[in-house]
């Protein structure tokens, strides 16, 4: 489990970008729920933490594909594949993320870099 | 001085080239429109956060919008990445950000760079430092004024043009222009130099000849002395005239702050470099000029009425028709002059008669800004 930040440090409607590899973003929704997904849009290297949070969805700031924070599912192109979701725990006011063990769906250049190829 | 001395009644205008030379126009763009406060848009045109307008100010395209906190923001309409024009529409509304259509650099309504492809791999790229570059803004009389200068002059320069005409600021405040509503807007594309339009607006020597309807409403205009010749003088409506309308028929509801002294009078103000304001008891006519070339000027004219007059759908057409007619008569005259500005005959310019001598102050202003000294 990876500690993220104190819940009180993450206001509702905002996101925290966890700088691990690949990065994960943690969202605190307007309804008070906390979700974690891969930070990188599956279409192009854009940070979803910089995107627009609405309800349980985040819209990629670059090309407007929306991802469901609960399932990682994408609504419409240009992104076609879902993002990974990660388990979140809040213990004594501290947010923790349990990274998924599934393979991530990263955009081509990042996937190549993670595989050790030149980006 | 000109080689032949003029009779005392006459003073010279600017030379013909001042109205045709693209280089002089470029200097005016730089030293007047990009240096002074420029009246850009009606604040109510940016009704909600994300509503925007793009306007040409001098040689620059400026993007004006309203941020989430309802504050007005104005930026150079240029992407910081590779210089693409960010917004190509003249007007519109974005939900939350401006995105460059070239590489998708994305800026929020305060101009901050919020996203770009691979931006997280460039943590050294400051999001404010590489945000949109702002220009100074000020709201006055319900309009957004912008100034592109690095060190804007005091806004009081603008206000002082009103004081010079009316004698004080209270006189214009009584019309409550901030809270009036646009009842009609007409945009004119005038094939004439902007200075011909200013000069025309400043004098009334032409009124009896080209404005028969206006002169019916304001009989003293037949004397040729514009309201702008005096300080604090409003031209009085004719005795039979009921309102400031094309046929002298009844106008709309009088603006409550207008005093008895101001009632049944017409006031006209030139706010340099590109605004004309006309005050009558029931409405305000507000012109903004956008000079686009030495021989072309866009004029956007708003007819402003009390909110309830516009909202109740009252017929404002007869009051709109009067000044629309005046505008078209004036712009026709300016367009008639423009071709002759490059005539050999007009190389040294023309002359101003006594009722036009105050236009000489406008010429001095232009030449001072351009650093070209007194005429000839």
GROMACS .gro file of N, CA, C and O in nm, chain B residues 75-180:
model
  424
  194UNK      N    1  -0.641   3.843  -2.295
  194UNK     CA    2  -0.511   3.784  -2.328
  194UNK      C    3  -0.477   3.809  -2.475
  194UNK      O    4  -0.566   3.823  -2.559
  195UNK      N    5  -0.348   3.808  -2.504
  195UNK     CA    6  -0.308   3.798  -2.644
  195UNK      C    7  -0.359   3.663  -2.695
  195UNK      O    8  -0.338   3.560  -2.629
  196UNK      N    9  -0.423   3.665  -2.809
  196UNK     CA   10  -0.488   3.545  -2.862
  196UNK      C   11  -0.385   3.459  -2.938
  196UNK      O   12  -0.404   3.426  -3.054
  197UNK      N   13  -0.277   3.425  -2.867
  197UNK     CA   14  -0.165   3.357  -2.932
  197UNK      C   15  -0.121   3.242  -2.842
  197UNK      O   16  -0.091   3.263  -2.724
  198UNK      N   17  -0.117   3.121  -2.897
  198UNK     CA   18  -0.069   3.006  -2.819
  198UNK      C   19   0.079   3.024  -2.788
  198UNK      O   20   0.158   3.062  -2.874
  199UNK      N   21   0.118   2.995  -2.662
  199UNK     CA   22   0.256   3.015  -2.619
  199UNK      C   23   0.350   2.913  -2.680
  199UNK      O   24   0.472   2.928  -2.674
  200UNK      N   25   0.295   2.807  -2.738
  200UNK     CA   26   0.380   2.700  -2.790
  200UNK      C   27   0.439   2.736  -2.925
  200UNK      O   28   0.554   2.771  -2.936
  201UNK      N   29   0.357   2.737  -3.028
  201UNK     CA   30   0.411   2.763  -3.162
  201UNK      C   31   0.341   2.880  -3.230
  201UNK      O   32   0.359   2.903  -3.350
  202UNK      N   33   0.261   2.954  -3.153
  202UNK     CA   34   0.208   3.080  -3.205
  202UNK      C   35   0.079   3.070  -3.283
  202UNK      O   36   0.038   3.168  -3.345
  203UNK      N   37   0.013   2.956  -3.279
  203UNK     CA   38  -0.115   2.949  -3.351
  203UNK      C   39  -0.215   3.045  -3.287
  203UNK      O   40  -0.211   3.068  -3.166
  204UNK      N   41  -0.303   3.099  -3.371
  204UNK     CA   42  -0.412   3.181  -3.317
  204UNK      C   43  -0.501   3.088  -3.236
  204UNK      O   44  -0.554   2.990  -3.288
  205UNK      N   45  -0.518   3.120  -3.108
  205UNK     CA   46  -0.586   3.027  -3.018
  205UNK      C   47  -0.735   3.016  -3.051
  205UNK      O   48  -0.787   2.907  -3.072
  206UNK      N   49  -0.803   3.130  -3.056
  206UNK     CA   50  -0.947   3.132  -3.084
  206UNK      C   51  -0.967   3.197  -3.218
  206UNK      O   52  -0.929   3.312  -3.237
  207UNK      N   53  -1.029   3.127  -3.310
  207UNK     CA   54  -1.049   3.186  -3.441
  207UNK      C   55  -1.188   3.249  -3.454
  207UNK      O   56  -1.210   3.332  -3.540
  208UNK      N   57  -1.280   3.212  -3.365
  208UNK     CA   58  -1.415   3.269  -3.371
  208UNK      C   59  -1.415   3.409  -3.312
  208UNK      O   60  -1.339   3.439  -3.222
  209UNK      N   61  -1.506   3.493  -3.362
  209UNK     CA   62  -1.518   3.628  -3.307
  209UNK      C   63  -1.590   3.628  -3.174
  209UNK      O   64  -1.568   3.713  -3.089
  210UNK      N   65  -1.678   3.530  -3.157
  210UNK     CA   66  -1.753   3.523  -3.033
  210UNK      C   67  -1.793   3.378  -3.008
  210UNK      O   68  -1.803   3.299  -3.101
  211UNK      N   69  -1.812   3.343  -2.881
  211UNK     CA   70  -1.851   3.207  -2.850
  211UNK      C   71  -1.843   3.182  -2.701
  211UNK      O   72  -1.835   3.277  -2.622
  212UNK      N   73  -1.849   3.056  -2.664
  212UNK     CA   74  -1.843   3.021  -2.523
  212UNK      C   75  -1.771   2.888  -2.508
  212UNK      O   76  -1.804   2.793  -2.579
  213UNK      N   77  -1.673   2.882  -2.419
  213UNK     CA   78  -1.608   2.754  -2.389
  213UNK      C   79  -1.659   2.709  -2.253
  213UNK      O   80  -1.702   2.790  -2.171
  214UNK      N   81  -1.653   2.577  -2.231
  214UNK     CA   82  -1.704   2.525  -2.105
  214UNK      C   83  -1.608   2.560  -1.991
  214UNK      O   84  -1.648   2.611  -1.889
  215UNK      N   85  -1.480   2.531  -2.011
  215UNK     CA   86  -1.386   2.557  -1.901
  215UNK      C   87  -1.245   2.591  -1.944
  215UNK      O   88  -1.163   2.624  -1.859
  216UNK      N   89  -1.214   2.577  -2.074
  216UNK     CA   90  -1.075   2.602  -2.113
  216UNK      C   91  -1.066   2.641  -2.260
  216UNK      O   92  -1.156   2.612  -2.338
  217UNK      N   93  -0.957   2.709  -2.294
  217UNK     CA   94  -0.927   2.739  -2.434
  217UNK      C   95  -0.820   2.640  -2.479
  217UNK      O   96  -0.718   2.626  -2.412
  218UNK      N   97  -0.846   2.572  -2.589
  218UNK     CA   98  -0.750   2.473  -2.635
  218UNK      C   99  -0.701   2.510  -2.774
  218UNK      O  100  -0.780   2.537  -2.865
  219UNK      N  101  -0.569   2.510  -2.788
  219UNK     CA  102  -0.512   2.540  -2.919
  219UNK      C  103  -0.546   2.426  -3.015
  219UNK      O  104  -0.524   2.309  -2.983
  220UNK      N  105  -0.600   2.459  -3.132
  220UNK     CA  106  -0.638   2.352  -3.226
  220UNK      C  107  -0.518   2.284  -3.293
  220UNK      O  108  -0.536   2.188  -3.366
  221UNK      N  109  -0.396   2.334  -3.266
  221UNK     CA  110  -0.278   2.276  -3.333
  221UNK      C  111  -0.222   2.158  -3.253
  221UNK      O  112  -0.227   2.044  -3.298
  222UNK      N  113  -0.171   2.182  -3.130
  222UNK     CA  114  -0.114   2.073  -3.050
  222UNK      C  115  -0.188   2.050  -2.918
  222UNK      O  116  -0.138   1.982  -2.831
  223UNK      N  117  -0.304   2.115  -2.904
  223UNK     CA  118  -0.389   2.094  -2.787
  223UNK      C  119  -0.332   2.149  -2.656
  223UNK      O  120  -0.367   2.103  -2.549
  224UNK      N  121  -0.244   2.248  -2.665
  224UNK     CA  122  -0.209   2.317  -2.540
  224UNK      C  123  -0.339   2.380  -2.488
  224UNK      O  124  -0.414   2.442  -2.565
  225UNK      N  125  -0.364   2.360  -2.359
  225UNK     CA  126  -0.495   2.391  -2.302
  225UNK      C  127  -0.479   2.488  -2.186
  225UNK      O  128  -0.399   2.463  -2.095
  226UNK      N  129  -0.553   2.599  -2.192
  226UNK     CA  130  -0.540   2.706  -2.092
  226UNK      C  131  -0.674   2.726  -2.021
  226UNK      O  132  -0.779   2.726  -2.086
  227UNK      N  133  -0.670   2.744  -1.890
  227UNK     CA  134  -0.797   2.769  -1.820
  227UNK      C  135  -0.838   2.915  -1.838
  227UNK      O  136  -0.770   2.993  -1.904
  228UNK      N  137  -0.950   2.953  -1.778
  228UNK     CA  138  -1.007   3.087  -1.803
  228UNK      C  139  -0.925   3.198  -1.740
  228UNK      O  140  -0.948   3.316  -1.767
  229UNK      N  141  -0.827   3.161  -1.654
  229UNK     CA  142  -0.738   3.263  -1.601
  229UNK      C  143  -0.609   3.270  -1.684
  229UNK      O  144  -0.518   3.345  -1.652
  230UNK      N  145  -0.602   3.187  -1.788
  230UNK     CA  146  -0.487   3.189  -1.878
  230UNK      C  147  -0.380   3.087  -1.844
  230UNK      O  148  -0.285   3.066  -1.920
  231UNK      N  149  -0.394   3.021  -1.730
  231UNK     CA  150  -0.293   2.923  -1.687
  231UNK      C  151  -0.290   2.802  -1.780
  231UNK      O  152  -0.396   2.754  -1.823
  232UNK      N  153  -0.170   2.754  -1.810
  232UNK     CA  154  -0.156   2.633  -1.890
  232UNK      C  155  -0.195   2.514  -1.804
  232UNK      O  156  -0.128   2.484  -1.705
  233UNK      N  157  -0.305   2.448  -1.836
  233UNK     CA  158  -0.351   2.339  -1.749
  233UNK      C  159  -0.320   2.201  -1.806
  233UNK      O  160  -0.313   2.105  -1.731
  234UNK      N  161  -0.301   2.192  -1.934
  234UNK     CA  162  -0.269   2.061  -1.990
  234UNK      C  163  -0.205   2.077  -2.126
  234UNK      O  164  -0.228   2.178  -2.195
  235UNK      N  165  -0.125   1.980  -2.162
  235UNK     CA  166  -0.065   1.973  -2.294
  235UNK      C  167  -0.011   1.832  -2.309
  235UNK      O  168   0.024   1.768  -2.209
  236UNK      N  169  -0.005   1.779  -2.430
  236UNK     CA  170   0.051   1.646  -2.446
  236UNK      C  171   0.192   1.640  -2.387
  236UNK      O  172   0.272   1.731  -2.408
  237UNK      N  173   0.219   1.535  -2.309
  237UNK     CA  174   0.349   1.510  -2.247
  237UNK      C  175   0.391   1.615  -2.144
  237UNK      O  176   0.507   1.622  -2.106
  238UNK      N  177   0.298   1.697  -2.100
  238UNK     CA  178   0.335   1.805  -2.008
  238UNK      C  179   0.393   1.752  -1.877
  238UNK      O  180   0.483   1.813  -1.820
  239UNK      N  181   0.343   1.636  -1.833
  239UNK     CA  182   0.394   1.584  -1.705
  239UNK      C  183   0.540   1.541  -1.718
  239UNK      O  184   0.609   1.526  -1.618
  240UNK      N  185   0.586   1.522  -1.841
  240UNK     CA  186   0.728   1.488  -1.859
  240UNK      C  187   0.815   1.613  -1.864
  240UNK      O  188   0.937   1.603  -1.880
  241UNK      N  189   0.751   1.730  -1.856
  241UNK     CA  190   0.826   1.856  -1.862
  241UNK      C  191   0.796   1.937  -1.737
  241UNK      O  192   0.738   2.045  -1.745
  242UNK      N  193   0.832   1.882  -1.619
  242UNK     CA  194   0.794   1.953  -1.495
  242UNK      C  195   0.859   2.090  -1.483
  242UNK      O  196   0.817   2.172  -1.401
  243UNK      N  197   0.960   2.117  -1.567
  243UNK     CA  198   1.026   2.248  -1.561
  243UNK      C  199   0.951   2.355  -1.640
  243UNK      O  200   0.991   2.471  -1.641
  244UNK      N  201   0.843   2.315  -1.707
  244UNK     CA  202   0.764   2.415  -1.781
  244UNK      C  203   0.659   2.474  -1.687
  244UNK      O  204   0.565   2.406  -1.647
  245UNK      N  205   0.681   2.599  -1.648
  245UNK     CA  206   0.591   2.663  -1.551
  245UNK      C  207   0.455   2.687  -1.613
  245UNK      O  208   0.445   2.736  -1.724
  246UNK      N  209   0.352   2.650  -1.538
  246UNK     CA  210   0.217   2.660  -1.595
  246UNK      C  211   0.165   2.804  -1.599
  246UNK      O  212   0.077   2.834  -1.677
  247UNK      N  213   0.218   2.889  -1.515
  247UNK     CA  214   0.183   3.030  -1.525
  247UNK      C  215   0.276   3.099  -1.624
  247UNK      O  216   0.233   3.180  -1.705
  248UNK      N  217   0.404   3.062  -1.614
  248UNK     CA  218   0.503   3.124  -1.701
  248UNK      C  219   0.469   3.099  -1.848
  248UNK      O  220   0.488   3.185  -1.933
  249UNK      N  221   0.418   2.980  -1.877
  249UNK     CA  222   0.379   2.948  -2.014
  249UNK      C  223   0.228   2.953  -2.034
  249UNK      O  224   0.175   2.893  -2.126
  250UNK      N  225   0.163   3.028  -1.946
  250UNK     CA  226   0.021   3.055  -1.964
  250UNK      C  227   0.002   3.165  -2.066
  250UNK      O  228   0.099   3.226  -2.114
  251UNK      N  229  -0.123   3.195  -2.097
  251UNK     CA  230  -0.153   3.304  -2.189
  251UNK      C  231  -0.104   3.436  -2.130
  251UNK      O  232  -0.107   3.454  -2.008
  252UNK      N  233  -0.061   3.525  -2.215
  252UNK     CA  234  -0.011   3.654  -2.167
  252UNK      C  235  -0.128   3.753  -2.158
  252UNK      O  236  -0.198   3.776  -2.257
  253UNK      N  237  -0.148   3.805  -2.040
  253UNK     CA  238  -0.262   3.893  -2.015
  253UNK      C  239  -0.237   4.036  -2.057
  253UNK      O  240  -0.123   4.079  -2.071
  254UNK      N  241  -0.345   4.109  -2.078
  254UNK     CA  242  -0.335   4.254  -2.098
  254UNK      C  243  -0.425   4.321  -1.994
  254UNK      O  244  -0.519   4.259  -1.943
  255UNK      N  245  -0.395   4.446  -1.964
  255UNK     CA  246  -0.469   4.517  -1.861
  255UNK      C  247  -0.614   4.536  -1.902
  255UNK      O  248  -0.643   4.558  -2.020
  256UNK      N  249  -0.705   4.524  -1.806
  256UNK     CA  250  -0.848   4.546  -1.834
  256UNK      C  251  -0.906   4.642  -1.731
  256UNK      O  252  -0.855   4.654  -1.619
  257UNK      N  253  -1.015   4.705  -1.771
  257UNK     CA  254  -1.086   4.795  -1.682
  257UNK      C  255  -1.231   4.794  -1.729
  257UNK      O  256  -1.255   4.790  -1.850
  258UNK      N  257  -1.325   4.793  -1.638
  258UNK     CA  258  -1.465   4.804  -1.679
  258UNK      C  259  -1.515   4.944  -1.643
  258UNK      O  260  -1.497   4.991  -1.530
  259UNK      N  261  -1.575   5.009  -1.742
  259UNK     CA  262  -1.629   5.144  -1.719
  259UNK      C  263  -1.744   5.166  -1.815
  259UNK      O  264  -1.734   5.131  -1.933
  260UNK      N  265  -1.853   5.222  -1.767
  260UNK     CA  266  -1.973   5.248  -1.845
  260UNK      C  267  -2.031   5.118  -1.904
  260UNK      O  268  -2.095   5.121  -2.009
  261UNK      N  269  -2.003   5.006  -1.838
  261UNK     CA  270  -2.057   4.879  -1.887
  261UNK      C  271  -1.978   4.821  -2.004
  261UNK      O  272  -2.027   4.729  -2.070
  262UNK      N  273  -1.860   4.874  -2.028
  262UNK     CA  274  -1.774   4.821  -2.134
  262UNK      C  275  -1.641   4.775  -2.075
  262UNK      O  276  -1.597   4.826  -1.971
  263UNK      N  277  -1.579   4.679  -2.144
  263UNK     CA  278  -1.445   4.634  -2.107
  263UNK      C  279  -1.345   4.712  -2.191
  263UNK      O  280  -1.352   4.710  -2.315
  264UNK      N  281  -1.256   4.783  -2.123
  264UNK     CA  282  -1.150   4.856  -2.190
  264UNK      C  283  -1.022   4.778  -2.166
  264UNK      O  284  -1.000   4.724  -2.058
  265UNK      N  285  -0.939   4.767  -2.269
  265UNK     CA  286  -0.813   4.695  -2.254
  265UNK      C  287  -0.698   4.789  -2.288
  265UNK      O  288  -0.716   4.887  -2.361
  266UNK      N  289  -0.581   4.758  -2.232
  266UNK     CA  290  -0.463   4.836  -2.269
  266UNK      C  291  -0.347   4.740  -2.290
  266UNK      O  292  -0.313   4.662  -2.201
  267UNK      N  293  -0.290   4.744  -2.410
  267UNK     CA  294  -0.183   4.651  -2.446
  267UNK      C  295  -0.045   4.699  -2.402
  267UNK      O  296   0.053   4.626  -2.414
  268UNK      N  297  -0.038   4.822  -2.351
  268UNK     CA  298   0.092   4.875  -2.311
  268UNK      C  299   0.146   4.797  -2.192
  268UNK      O  300   0.070   4.749  -2.109
  269UNK      N  301   0.279   4.784  -2.186
  269UNK     CA  302   0.338   4.715  -2.072
  269UNK      C  303   0.312   4.791  -1.943
  269UNK      O  304   0.288   4.732  -1.838
  270UNK      N  305   0.319   4.922  -1.953
  270UNK     CA  306   0.284   5.008  -1.840
  270UNK      C  307   0.167   5.096  -1.881
  270UNK      O  308   0.188   5.205  -1.935
  271UNK      N  309   0.045   5.050  -1.857
  271UNK     CA  310  -0.072   5.126  -1.905
  271UNK      C  311  -0.077   5.265  -1.844
  271UNK      O  312  -0.043   5.284  -1.727
  272UNK      N  313  -0.119   5.363  -1.923
  272UNK     CA  314  -0.137   5.497  -1.869
  272UNK      C  315  -0.253   5.495  -1.769
  272UNK      O  316  -0.335   5.403  -1.770
  273UNK      N  317  -0.262   5.596  -1.680
  273UNK     CA  318  -0.374   5.597  -1.585
  273UNK      C  319  -0.507   5.597  -1.661
  273UNK      O  320  -0.519   5.665  -1.764
  274UNK      N  321  -0.605   5.522  -1.609
  274UNK     CA  322  -0.734   5.515  -1.677
  274UNK      C  323  -0.802   5.652  -1.676
  274UNK      O  324  -0.890   5.680  -1.759
  275UNK      N  325  -0.759   5.737  -1.587
  275UNK     CA  326  -0.816   5.871  -1.577
  275UNK      C  327  -0.806   5.949  -1.708
  275UNK      O  328  -0.888   6.037  -1.735
  276UNK      N  329  -0.709   5.913  -1.793
  276UNK     CA  330  -0.699   5.977  -1.926
  276UNK      C  331  -0.830   5.962  -2.003
  276UNK      O  332  -0.873   6.052  -2.074
  277UNK      N  333  -0.890   5.842  -1.989
  277UNK     CA  334  -1.016   5.814  -2.058
  277UNK      C  335  -1.127   5.901  -1.999
  277UNK      O  336  -1.201   5.968  -2.070
  278UNK      N  337  -1.133   5.900  -1.866
  278UNK     CA  338  -1.238   5.973  -1.796
  278UNK      C  339  -1.227   6.123  -1.826
  278UNK      O  340  -1.328   6.192  -1.842
  279UNK      N  341  -1.105   6.172  -1.838
  279UNK     CA  342  -1.086   6.316  -1.860
  279UNK      C  343  -1.143   6.362  -1.995
  279UNK      O  344  -1.178   6.479  -2.011
  280UNK      N  345  -1.150   6.273  -2.093
  280UNK     CA  346  -1.211   6.312  -2.221
  280UNK      C  347  -1.360   6.340  -2.202
  280UNK      O  348  -1.417   6.428  -2.268
  281UNK      N  349  -1.423   6.266  -2.110
  281UNK     CA  350  -1.564   6.291  -2.080
  281UNK      C  351  -1.577   6.423  -2.004
  281UNK      O  352  -1.666   6.505  -2.032
  282UNK      N  353  -1.487   6.444  -1.908
  282UNK     CA  354  -1.490   6.567  -1.829
  282UNK      C  355  -1.469   6.689  -1.920
  282UNK      O  356  -1.536   6.791  -1.905
  283UNK      N  357  -1.379   6.675  -2.017
  283UNK     CA  358  -1.350   6.786  -2.108
  283UNK      C  359  -1.477   6.829  -2.182
  283UNK      O  360  -1.495   6.947  -2.212
  284UNK      N  361  -1.564   6.733  -2.211
  284UNK     CA  362  -1.684   6.764  -2.286
  284UNK      C  363  -1.799   6.807  -2.196
  284UNK      O  364  -1.868   6.902  -2.222
  285UNK      N  365  -1.821   6.731  -2.089
  285UNK     CA  366  -1.940   6.755  -2.005
  285UNK      C  367  -1.910   6.846  -1.887
  285UNK      O  368  -2.003   6.894  -1.822
  286UNK      N  369  -1.782   6.863  -1.856
  286UNK     CA  370  -1.746   6.948  -1.743
  286UNK      C  371  -1.724   6.871  -1.614
  286UNK      O  372  -1.662   6.920  -1.521
  287UNK      N  373  -1.779   6.749  -1.605
  287UNK     CA  374  -1.763   6.667  -1.484
  287UNK      C  375  -1.796   6.522  -1.518
  287UNK      O  376  -1.833   6.492  -1.632
  288UNK      N  377  -1.781   6.431  -1.420
  288UNK     CA  378  -1.815   6.290  -1.446
  288UNK      C  379  -1.958   6.260  -1.401
  288UNK      O  380  -2.021   6.167  -1.452
  289UNK      N  381  -2.010   6.340  -1.309
  289UNK     CA  382  -2.147   6.312  -1.257
  289UNK      C  383  -2.248   6.316  -1.372
  289UNK      O  384  -2.343   6.239  -1.374
  290UNK      N  385  -2.225   6.408  -1.468
  290UNK     CA  386  -2.322   6.425  -1.576
  290UNK      C  387  -2.343   6.296  -1.654
  290UNK      O  388  -2.453   6.265  -1.697
  291UNK      N  389  -2.235   6.218  -1.674
  291UNK     CA  390  -2.251   6.092  -1.749
  291UNK      C  391  -2.300   5.982  -1.657
  291UNK      O  392  -2.377   5.894  -1.699
  292UNK      N  393  -2.260   5.987  -1.530
  292UNK     CA  394  -2.303   5.883  -1.436
  292UNK      C  395  -2.455   5.880  -1.421
  292UNK      O  396  -2.514   5.776  -1.396
  293UNK      N  397  -2.518   5.997  -1.440
  293UNK     CA  398  -2.664   6.004  -1.424
  293UNK      C  399  -2.739   5.918  -1.527
  293UNK      O  400  -2.854   5.885  -1.508
  294UNK      N  401  -2.670   5.884  -1.637
  294UNK     CA  402  -2.734   5.800  -1.739
  294UNK      C  403  -2.722   5.651  -1.704
  294UNK      O  404  -2.779   5.567  -1.774
  295UNK      N  405  -2.645   5.620  -1.599
  295UNK     CA  406  -2.635   5.481  -1.548
  295UNK      C  407  -2.605   5.381  -1.661
  295UNK      O  408  -2.668   5.276  -1.671
  296UNK      N  409  -2.506   5.417  -1.745
  296UNK     CA  410  -2.480   5.339  -1.867
  296UNK      C  411  -2.444   5.193  -1.836
  296UNK      O  412  -2.476   5.103  -1.913
  297UNK      N  413  -2.381   5.170  -1.720
  297UNK     CA  414  -2.344   5.033  -1.680
  297UNK      C  415  -2.465   4.940  -1.683
  297UNK      O  416  -2.455   4.823  -1.716
  298UNK      N  417  -2.578   4.996  -1.636
  298UNK     CA  418  -2.694   4.909  -1.615
  298UNK      C  419  -2.797   4.915  -1.727
  298UNK      O  420  -2.902   4.852  -1.717
  299UNK      N  421  -2.768   4.992  -1.832
  299UNK     CA  422  -2.860   4.991  -1.946
  299UNK      C  423  -2.840   4.861  -2.023
  299UNK      O  424  -2.742   4.789  -2.005
   0.00000   0.00000   0.00000
